[in-house]
Short mmCIF file of C-alpha atoms and ligand atoms in Angstrom, two decimals:
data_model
loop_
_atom_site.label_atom_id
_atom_site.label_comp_id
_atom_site.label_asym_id
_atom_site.label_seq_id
_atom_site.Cartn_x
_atom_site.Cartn_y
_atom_site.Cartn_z
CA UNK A 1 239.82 162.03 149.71
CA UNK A 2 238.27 162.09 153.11
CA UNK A 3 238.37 164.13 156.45
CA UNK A 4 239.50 162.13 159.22
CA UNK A 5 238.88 162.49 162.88
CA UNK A 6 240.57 159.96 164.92
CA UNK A 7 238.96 160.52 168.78
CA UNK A 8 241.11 159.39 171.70
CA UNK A 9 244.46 160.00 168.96
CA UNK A 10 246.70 159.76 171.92
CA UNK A 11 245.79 156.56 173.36
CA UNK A 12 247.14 153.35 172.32
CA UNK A 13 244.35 152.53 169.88
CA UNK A 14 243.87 155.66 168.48
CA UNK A 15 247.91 156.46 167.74
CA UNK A 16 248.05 152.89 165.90
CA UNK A 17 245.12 153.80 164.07
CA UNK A 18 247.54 157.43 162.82
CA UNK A 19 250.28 154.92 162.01
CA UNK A 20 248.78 152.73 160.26
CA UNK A 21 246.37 155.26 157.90
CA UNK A 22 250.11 156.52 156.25
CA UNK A 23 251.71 153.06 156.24
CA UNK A 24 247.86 151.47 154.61
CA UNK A 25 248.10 155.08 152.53
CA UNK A 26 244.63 155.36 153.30
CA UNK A 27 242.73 158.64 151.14
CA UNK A 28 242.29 161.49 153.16
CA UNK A 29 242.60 165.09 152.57
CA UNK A 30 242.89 166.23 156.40
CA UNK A 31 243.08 164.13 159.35
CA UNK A 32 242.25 165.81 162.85
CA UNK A 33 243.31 164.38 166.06
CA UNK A 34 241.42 164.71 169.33
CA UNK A 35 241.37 163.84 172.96
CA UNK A 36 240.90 165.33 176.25
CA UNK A 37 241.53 169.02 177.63
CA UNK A 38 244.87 167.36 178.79
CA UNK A 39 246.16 166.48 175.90
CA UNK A 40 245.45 169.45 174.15
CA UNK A 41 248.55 170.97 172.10
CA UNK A 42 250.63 167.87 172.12
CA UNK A 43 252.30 167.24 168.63
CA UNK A 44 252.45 163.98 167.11
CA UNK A 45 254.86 163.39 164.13
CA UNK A 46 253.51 160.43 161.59
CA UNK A 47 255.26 160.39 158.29
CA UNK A 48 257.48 163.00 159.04
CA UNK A 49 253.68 165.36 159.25
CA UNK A 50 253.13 167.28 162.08
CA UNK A 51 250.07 166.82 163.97
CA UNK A 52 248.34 169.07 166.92
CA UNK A 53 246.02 167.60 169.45
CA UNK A 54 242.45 169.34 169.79
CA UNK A 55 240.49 169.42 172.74
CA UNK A 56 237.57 166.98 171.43
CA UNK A 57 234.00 169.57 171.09
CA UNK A 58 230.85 167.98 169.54
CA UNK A 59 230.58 170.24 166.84
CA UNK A 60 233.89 168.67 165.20
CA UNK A 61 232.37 165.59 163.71
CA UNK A 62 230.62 168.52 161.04
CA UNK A 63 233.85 168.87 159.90
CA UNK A 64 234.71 164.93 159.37
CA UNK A 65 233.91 162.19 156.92
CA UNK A 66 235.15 159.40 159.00
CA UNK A 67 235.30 159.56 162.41
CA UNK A 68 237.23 156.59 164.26
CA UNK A 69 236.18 156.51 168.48
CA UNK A 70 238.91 155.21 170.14
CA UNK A 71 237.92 156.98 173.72
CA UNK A 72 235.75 154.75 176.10
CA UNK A 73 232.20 152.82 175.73
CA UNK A 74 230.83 155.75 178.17
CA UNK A 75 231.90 158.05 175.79
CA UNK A 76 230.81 156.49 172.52
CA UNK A 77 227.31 156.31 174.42
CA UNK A 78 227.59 160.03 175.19
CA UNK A 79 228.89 161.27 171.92
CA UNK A 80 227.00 158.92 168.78
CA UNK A 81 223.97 161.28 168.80
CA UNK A 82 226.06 163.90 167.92
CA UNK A 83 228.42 162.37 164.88
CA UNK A 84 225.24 160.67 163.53
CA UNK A 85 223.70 163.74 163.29
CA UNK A 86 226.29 165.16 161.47
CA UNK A 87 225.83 162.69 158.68
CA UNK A 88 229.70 161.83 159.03
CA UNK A 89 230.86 157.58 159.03
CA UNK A 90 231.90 156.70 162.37
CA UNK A 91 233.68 153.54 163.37
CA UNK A 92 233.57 152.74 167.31
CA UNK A 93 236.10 150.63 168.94
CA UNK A 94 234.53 150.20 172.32
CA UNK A 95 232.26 148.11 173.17
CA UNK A 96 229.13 150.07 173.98
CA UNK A 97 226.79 149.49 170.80
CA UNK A 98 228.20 146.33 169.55
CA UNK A 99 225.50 144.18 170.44
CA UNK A 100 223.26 146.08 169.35
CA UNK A 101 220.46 144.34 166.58
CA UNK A 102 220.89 147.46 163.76
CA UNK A 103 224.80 148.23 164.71
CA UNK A 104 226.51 146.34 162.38
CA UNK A 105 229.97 144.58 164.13
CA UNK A 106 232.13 143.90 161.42
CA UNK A 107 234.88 141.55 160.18
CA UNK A 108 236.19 142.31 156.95
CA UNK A 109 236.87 138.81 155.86
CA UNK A 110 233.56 137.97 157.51
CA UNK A 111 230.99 139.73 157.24
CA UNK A 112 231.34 142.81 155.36
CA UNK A 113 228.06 142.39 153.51
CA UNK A 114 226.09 143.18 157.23
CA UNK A 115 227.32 146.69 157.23
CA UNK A 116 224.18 147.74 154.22
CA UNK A 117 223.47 151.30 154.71
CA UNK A 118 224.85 151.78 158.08
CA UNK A 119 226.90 154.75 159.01
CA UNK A 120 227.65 153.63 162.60
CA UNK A 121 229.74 150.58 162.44
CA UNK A 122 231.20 149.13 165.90
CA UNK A 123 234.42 147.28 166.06
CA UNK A 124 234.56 143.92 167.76
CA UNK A 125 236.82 143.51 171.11
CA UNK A 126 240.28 142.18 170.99
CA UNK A 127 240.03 139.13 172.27
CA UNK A 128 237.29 138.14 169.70
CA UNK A 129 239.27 139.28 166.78
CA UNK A 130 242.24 137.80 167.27
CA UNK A 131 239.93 134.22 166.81
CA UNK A 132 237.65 135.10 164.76
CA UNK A 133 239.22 134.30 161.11
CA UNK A 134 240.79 131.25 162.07
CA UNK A 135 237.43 129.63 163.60
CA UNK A 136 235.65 131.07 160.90
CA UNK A 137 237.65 129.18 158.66
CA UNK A 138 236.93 126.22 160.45
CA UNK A 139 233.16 127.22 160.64
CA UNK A 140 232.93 127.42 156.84
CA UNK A 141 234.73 123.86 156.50
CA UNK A 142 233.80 121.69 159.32
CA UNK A 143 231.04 123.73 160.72
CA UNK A 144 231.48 124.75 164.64
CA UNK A 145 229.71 122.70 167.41
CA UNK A 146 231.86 123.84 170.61
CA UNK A 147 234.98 126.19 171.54
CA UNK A 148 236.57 126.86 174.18
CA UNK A 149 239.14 129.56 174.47
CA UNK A 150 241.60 130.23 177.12
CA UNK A 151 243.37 133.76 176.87
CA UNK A 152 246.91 135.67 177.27
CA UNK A 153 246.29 138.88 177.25
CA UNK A 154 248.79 141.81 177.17
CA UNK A 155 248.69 144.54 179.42
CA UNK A 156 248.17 147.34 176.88
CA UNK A 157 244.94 145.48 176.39
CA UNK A 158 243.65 148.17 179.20
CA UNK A 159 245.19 151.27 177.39
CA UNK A 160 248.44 153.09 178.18
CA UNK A 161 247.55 152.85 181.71
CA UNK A 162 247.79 149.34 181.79
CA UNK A 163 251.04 149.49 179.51
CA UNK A 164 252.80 152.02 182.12
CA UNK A 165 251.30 149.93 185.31
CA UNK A 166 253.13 146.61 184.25
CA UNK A 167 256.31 148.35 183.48
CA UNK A 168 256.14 150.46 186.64
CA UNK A 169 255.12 147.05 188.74
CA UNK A 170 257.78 145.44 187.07
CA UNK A 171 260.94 148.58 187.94
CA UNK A 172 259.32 148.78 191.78
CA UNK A 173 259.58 144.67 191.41
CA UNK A 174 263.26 144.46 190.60
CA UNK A 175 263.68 147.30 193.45
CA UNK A 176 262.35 145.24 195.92
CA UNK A 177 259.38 147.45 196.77
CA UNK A 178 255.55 147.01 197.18
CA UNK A 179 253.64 147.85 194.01
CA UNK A 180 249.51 149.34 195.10
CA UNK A 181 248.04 148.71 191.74
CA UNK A 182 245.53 150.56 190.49
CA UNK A 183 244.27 149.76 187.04
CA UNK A 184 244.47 145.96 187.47
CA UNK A 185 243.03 144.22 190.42
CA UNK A 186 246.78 143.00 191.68
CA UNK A 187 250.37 143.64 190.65
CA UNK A 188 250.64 142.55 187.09
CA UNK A 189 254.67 141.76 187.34
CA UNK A 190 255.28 138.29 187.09
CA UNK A 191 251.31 137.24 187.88
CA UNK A 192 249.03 136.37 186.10
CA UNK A 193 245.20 137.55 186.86
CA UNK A 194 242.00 135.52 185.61
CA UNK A 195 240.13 138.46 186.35
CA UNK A 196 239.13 141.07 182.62
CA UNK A 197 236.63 143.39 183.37
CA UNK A 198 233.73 142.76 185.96
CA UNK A 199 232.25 139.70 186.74
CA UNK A 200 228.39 138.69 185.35
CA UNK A 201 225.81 136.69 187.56
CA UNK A 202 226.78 133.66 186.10
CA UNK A 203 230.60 133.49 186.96
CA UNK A 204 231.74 135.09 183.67
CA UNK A 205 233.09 138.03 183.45
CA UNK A 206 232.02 140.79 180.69
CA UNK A 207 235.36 140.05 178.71
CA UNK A 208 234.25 136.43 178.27
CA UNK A 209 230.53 136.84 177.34
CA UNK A 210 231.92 139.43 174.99
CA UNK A 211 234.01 137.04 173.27
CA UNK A 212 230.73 134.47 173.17
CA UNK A 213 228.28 136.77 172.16
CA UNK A 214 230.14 138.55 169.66
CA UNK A 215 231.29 135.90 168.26
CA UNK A 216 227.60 134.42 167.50
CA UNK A 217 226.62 137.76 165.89
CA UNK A 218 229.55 137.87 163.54
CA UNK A 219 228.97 134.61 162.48
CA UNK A 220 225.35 134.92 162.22
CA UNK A 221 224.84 131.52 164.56
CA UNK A 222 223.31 132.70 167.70
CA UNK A 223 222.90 129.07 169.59
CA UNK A 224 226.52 128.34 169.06
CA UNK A 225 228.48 127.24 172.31
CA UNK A 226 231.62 129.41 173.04
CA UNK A 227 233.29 129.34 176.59
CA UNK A 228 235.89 131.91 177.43
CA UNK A 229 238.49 132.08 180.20
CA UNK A 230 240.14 135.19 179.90
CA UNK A 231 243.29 136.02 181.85
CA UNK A 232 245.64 139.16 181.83
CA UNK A 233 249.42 138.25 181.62
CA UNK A 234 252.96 140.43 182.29
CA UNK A 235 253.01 140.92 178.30
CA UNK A 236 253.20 144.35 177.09
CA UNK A 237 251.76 143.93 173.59
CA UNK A 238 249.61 141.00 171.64
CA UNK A 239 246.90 139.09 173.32
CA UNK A 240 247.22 135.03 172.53
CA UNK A 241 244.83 132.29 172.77
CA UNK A 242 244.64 128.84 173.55
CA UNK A 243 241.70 127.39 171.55
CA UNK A 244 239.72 124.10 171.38
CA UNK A 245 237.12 123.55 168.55
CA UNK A 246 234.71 120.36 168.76
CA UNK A 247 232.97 120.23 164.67
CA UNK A 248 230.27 118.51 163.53
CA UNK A 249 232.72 117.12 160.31
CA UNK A 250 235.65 115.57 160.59
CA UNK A 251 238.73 117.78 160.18
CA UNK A 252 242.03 117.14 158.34
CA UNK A 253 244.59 118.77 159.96
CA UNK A 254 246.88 119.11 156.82
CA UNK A 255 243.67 120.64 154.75
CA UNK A 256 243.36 123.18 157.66
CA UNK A 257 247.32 123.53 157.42
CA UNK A 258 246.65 124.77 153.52
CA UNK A 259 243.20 126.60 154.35
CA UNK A 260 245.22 128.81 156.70
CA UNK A 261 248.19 129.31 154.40
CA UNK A 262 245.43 130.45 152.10
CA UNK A 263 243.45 132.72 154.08
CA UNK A 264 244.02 136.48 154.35
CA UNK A 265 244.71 138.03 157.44
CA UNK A 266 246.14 134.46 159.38
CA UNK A 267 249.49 133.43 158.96
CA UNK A 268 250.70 129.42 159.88
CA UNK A 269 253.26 129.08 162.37
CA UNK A 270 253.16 125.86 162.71
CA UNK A 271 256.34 123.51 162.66
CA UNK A 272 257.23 121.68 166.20
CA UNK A 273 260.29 120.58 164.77
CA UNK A 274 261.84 124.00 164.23
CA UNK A 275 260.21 125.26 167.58
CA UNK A 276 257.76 127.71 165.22
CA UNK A 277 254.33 128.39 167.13
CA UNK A 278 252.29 131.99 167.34
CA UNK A 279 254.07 134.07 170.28
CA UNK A 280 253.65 137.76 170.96
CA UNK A 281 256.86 138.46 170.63
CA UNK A 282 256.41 137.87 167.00
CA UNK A 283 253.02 138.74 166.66
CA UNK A 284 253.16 141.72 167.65
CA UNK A 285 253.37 144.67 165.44
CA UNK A 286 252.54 142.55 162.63
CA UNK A 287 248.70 142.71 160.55
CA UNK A 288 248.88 139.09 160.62
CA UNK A 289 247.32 136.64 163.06
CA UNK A 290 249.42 133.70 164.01
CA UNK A 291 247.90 130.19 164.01
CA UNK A 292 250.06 127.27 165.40
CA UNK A 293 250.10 123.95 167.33
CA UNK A 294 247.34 122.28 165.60
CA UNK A 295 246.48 119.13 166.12
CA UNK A 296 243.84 116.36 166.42
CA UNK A 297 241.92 116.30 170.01
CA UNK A 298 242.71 113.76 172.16
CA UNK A 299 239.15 114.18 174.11
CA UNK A 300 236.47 115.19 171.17
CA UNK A 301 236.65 112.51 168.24
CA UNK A 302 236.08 115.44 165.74
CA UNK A 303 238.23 117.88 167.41
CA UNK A 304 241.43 120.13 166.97
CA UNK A 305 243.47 122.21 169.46
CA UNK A 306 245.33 125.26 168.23
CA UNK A 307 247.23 128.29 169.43
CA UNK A 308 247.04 132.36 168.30
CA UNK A 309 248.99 135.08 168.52
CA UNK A 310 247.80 138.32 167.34
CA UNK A 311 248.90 141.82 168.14
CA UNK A 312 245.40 143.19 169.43
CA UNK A 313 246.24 146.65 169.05
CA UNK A 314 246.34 146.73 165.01
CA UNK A 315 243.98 143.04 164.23
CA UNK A 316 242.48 143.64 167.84
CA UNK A 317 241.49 146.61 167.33
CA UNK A 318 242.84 149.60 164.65
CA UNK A 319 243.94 147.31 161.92
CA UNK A 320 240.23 145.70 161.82
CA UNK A 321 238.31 149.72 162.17
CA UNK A 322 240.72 150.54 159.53
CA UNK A 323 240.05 147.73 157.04
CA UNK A 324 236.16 148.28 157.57
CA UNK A 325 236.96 152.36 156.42
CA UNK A 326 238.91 151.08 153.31
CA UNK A 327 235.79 148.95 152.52
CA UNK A 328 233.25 150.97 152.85
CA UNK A 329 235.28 153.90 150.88
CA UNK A 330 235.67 150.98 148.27
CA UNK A 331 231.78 150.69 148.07
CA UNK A 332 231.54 154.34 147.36
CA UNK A 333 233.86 154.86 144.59
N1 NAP B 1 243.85 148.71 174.07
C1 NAP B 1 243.34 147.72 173.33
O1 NAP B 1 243.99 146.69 173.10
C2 NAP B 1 241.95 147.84 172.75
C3 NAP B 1 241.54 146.87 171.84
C4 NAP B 1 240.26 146.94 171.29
C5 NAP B 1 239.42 147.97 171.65
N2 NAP B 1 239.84 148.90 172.56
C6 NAP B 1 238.90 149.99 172.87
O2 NAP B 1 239.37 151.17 172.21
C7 NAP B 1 239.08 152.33 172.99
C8 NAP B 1 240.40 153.06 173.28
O3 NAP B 1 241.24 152.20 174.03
P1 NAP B 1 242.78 152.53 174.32
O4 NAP B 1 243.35 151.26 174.83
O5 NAP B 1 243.40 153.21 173.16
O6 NAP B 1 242.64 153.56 175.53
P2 NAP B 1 243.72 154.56 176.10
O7 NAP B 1 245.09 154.16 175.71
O8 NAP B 1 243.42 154.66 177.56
O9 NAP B 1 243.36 155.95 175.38
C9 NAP B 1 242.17 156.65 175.62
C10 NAP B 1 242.12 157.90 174.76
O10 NAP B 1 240.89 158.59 175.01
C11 NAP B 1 241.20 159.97 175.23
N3 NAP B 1 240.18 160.60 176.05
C12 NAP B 1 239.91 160.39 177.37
N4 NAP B 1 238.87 161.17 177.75
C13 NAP B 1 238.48 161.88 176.66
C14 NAP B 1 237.48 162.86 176.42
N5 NAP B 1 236.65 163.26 177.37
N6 NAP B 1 237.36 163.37 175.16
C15 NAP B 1 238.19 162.98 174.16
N7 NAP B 1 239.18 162.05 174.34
C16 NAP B 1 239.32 161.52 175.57
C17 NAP B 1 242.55 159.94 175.88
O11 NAP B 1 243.12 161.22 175.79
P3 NAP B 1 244.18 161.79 176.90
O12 NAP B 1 245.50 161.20 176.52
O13 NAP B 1 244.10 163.24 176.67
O14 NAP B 1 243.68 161.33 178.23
C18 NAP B 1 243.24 158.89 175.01
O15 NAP B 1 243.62 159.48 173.79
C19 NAP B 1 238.35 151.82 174.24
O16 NAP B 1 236.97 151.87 174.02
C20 NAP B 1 238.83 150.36 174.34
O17 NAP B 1 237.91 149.53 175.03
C21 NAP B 1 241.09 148.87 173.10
#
């Protein structure tokens, strides 16, 4: 049985991650919730359990096993000195030390065996882990020459900030009033903004390259060519992705059909003729990712173009921190 410290417990991450411990039934003897001075003394109820919210202090991560980050990358920077040092597990779900050559990044169903001895393990972004078993699957079969991803992302992809901005944008929209934005670069109701975090020197912006580069370390394949358009949408939960895959084999859409049906973690949602495809409105709050529209490439001769759906907050995000805890508690036993 473990002591767990979930850090940022009130934020949207962090309060899936409480969830989804009792509903997983995950082993723990005591779990402690933190986050800031704000915060402190709220109660949280999760399986009819009480729970008090602590003013975060370093010295807490001596009194945890596993200690999920679900703050900010600036805060993961500030604080991993700190849990290390205390010998406890941590998994961190921003993006600060993801890249980095001895911090594992972990996908259960791909890469579990790059964790070894590590005891700081970071979480991959949304965006990336909401593709990453369905082109792994057609990595392992076809092998991968090209993809290129276009993305729908939800608002609560920015926190509860960007959660309570859309629905605020969208009550001052119906009121006929002018919305002033302030987490997103423009008002989010009924818009759409191709604009995720700041822009890099080569016309990307950090959200893209993350989805390139982390997808080349998960898969071990650094020279493989992944472009990313990534685009905020008026959706309140599940991020979705258009996605186009040019292989070095020739793919059979049927066999991927079955290899998806057959993979854990994916789920097919794919019949045209009963209007079935991955949406977030049925994505979302489900463990599953949803893979639809598949079908042959008209422009690559050894190419497919498919849809996901997957709800980024449990997948995306706790789901995926959570399933790397219940492996590496496996390991020990
Ligand atoms: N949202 C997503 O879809 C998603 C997906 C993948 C990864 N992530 C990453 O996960 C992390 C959390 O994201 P989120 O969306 O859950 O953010 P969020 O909703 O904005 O929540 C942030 C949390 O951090 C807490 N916090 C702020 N300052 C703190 C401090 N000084 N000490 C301790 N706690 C503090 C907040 O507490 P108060 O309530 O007291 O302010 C809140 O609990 C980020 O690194 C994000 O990039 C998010």
């Amino acid at each position: 049985m473990y002591k767990i410290g979930i850090y940022g417990a009130t934020g949207k991450v962090g309060s899936e991650l409480l969830k989804i411990i009792h509903i997983r039934k995950f082993p723990y003897s005591k779990i402690r919730l933190f986050a800031s001075q704000k915060s402190s003394g709220k109660k949280l109820i999760e399986d009819k359990k009480e729970f008090i919210i602590e003013t975060f202090y370093k010295d807490s991560f001596k009194e945890i096993d596993i200690a999920f980050f679900c703050v900010s990358g600036k805060w993961s920077i500030q604080n991993r000195q700190f849990a290390e040092e205390s010998g406890c597990i941590v998994i961190d779900n921003s993006s600060a030390f993801r890249l980095f050559e001895n911090t594992p990044l972990i996908v259960p169903e791909i890469n579990i065996d790059s964790i070894k001895k590590s005891r700081f393990i970071s979480n991959p972004n949304c965006t990336t882990l909401i593709a990453a078993i369905p082109l792994w699957v057609l990595h392992k079969k076809y092998k991968l020459k090209k993809v290129i991803i276009s993305t729908y992302q939800a608002a609560s992809g920015a926190g509860k900030e960007g959660m309570d901005e859309l629905l605020q944008a969208i009550s001052q929209y119906r009121e006929n009033r002018v919305f002033k934005p302030s987490k997103f670069q423009y008002d989010l109701a009924y818009n759409i903004i191709p604009h995720i975090d700041d822009f890099e020197i080569n016309g990307y912006t950090k959200e893209e390259m993350k989805v390139t580069l982390e997808i080349r370390k998960i898969f071990n394949v650094s020279d493989l060519l992944i472009s990313c358009t990534a685009v905020r949408i008026p959706v309140l939960r599940a991020h979705s992705e258009s996605i186009t895959v040019e292989t070095e084999l020739k793919p059979d859409i049927n066999e991927i059909r079955d290899l998806i049906k057959n993979t854990n973690g994916i789920v097919l949602k794919d019949d045209i003729n009963n209007n079935i495809y991955p949406m977030p409105i049925t994505s979302s709050d489900n463990f599953d990712v949803e893979v639809g529209r598949i079908r042959k490439s008209i422009v690559f001769e050894n190419g497919i173009d498919f849809f996901v759906s997957g709800d980024q907050l449990l997948k995306g995000a706790a789901l995926n921190a959570l399933q790397i805890a219940e492996k590496m508690v496996e390991r020990t036993v």
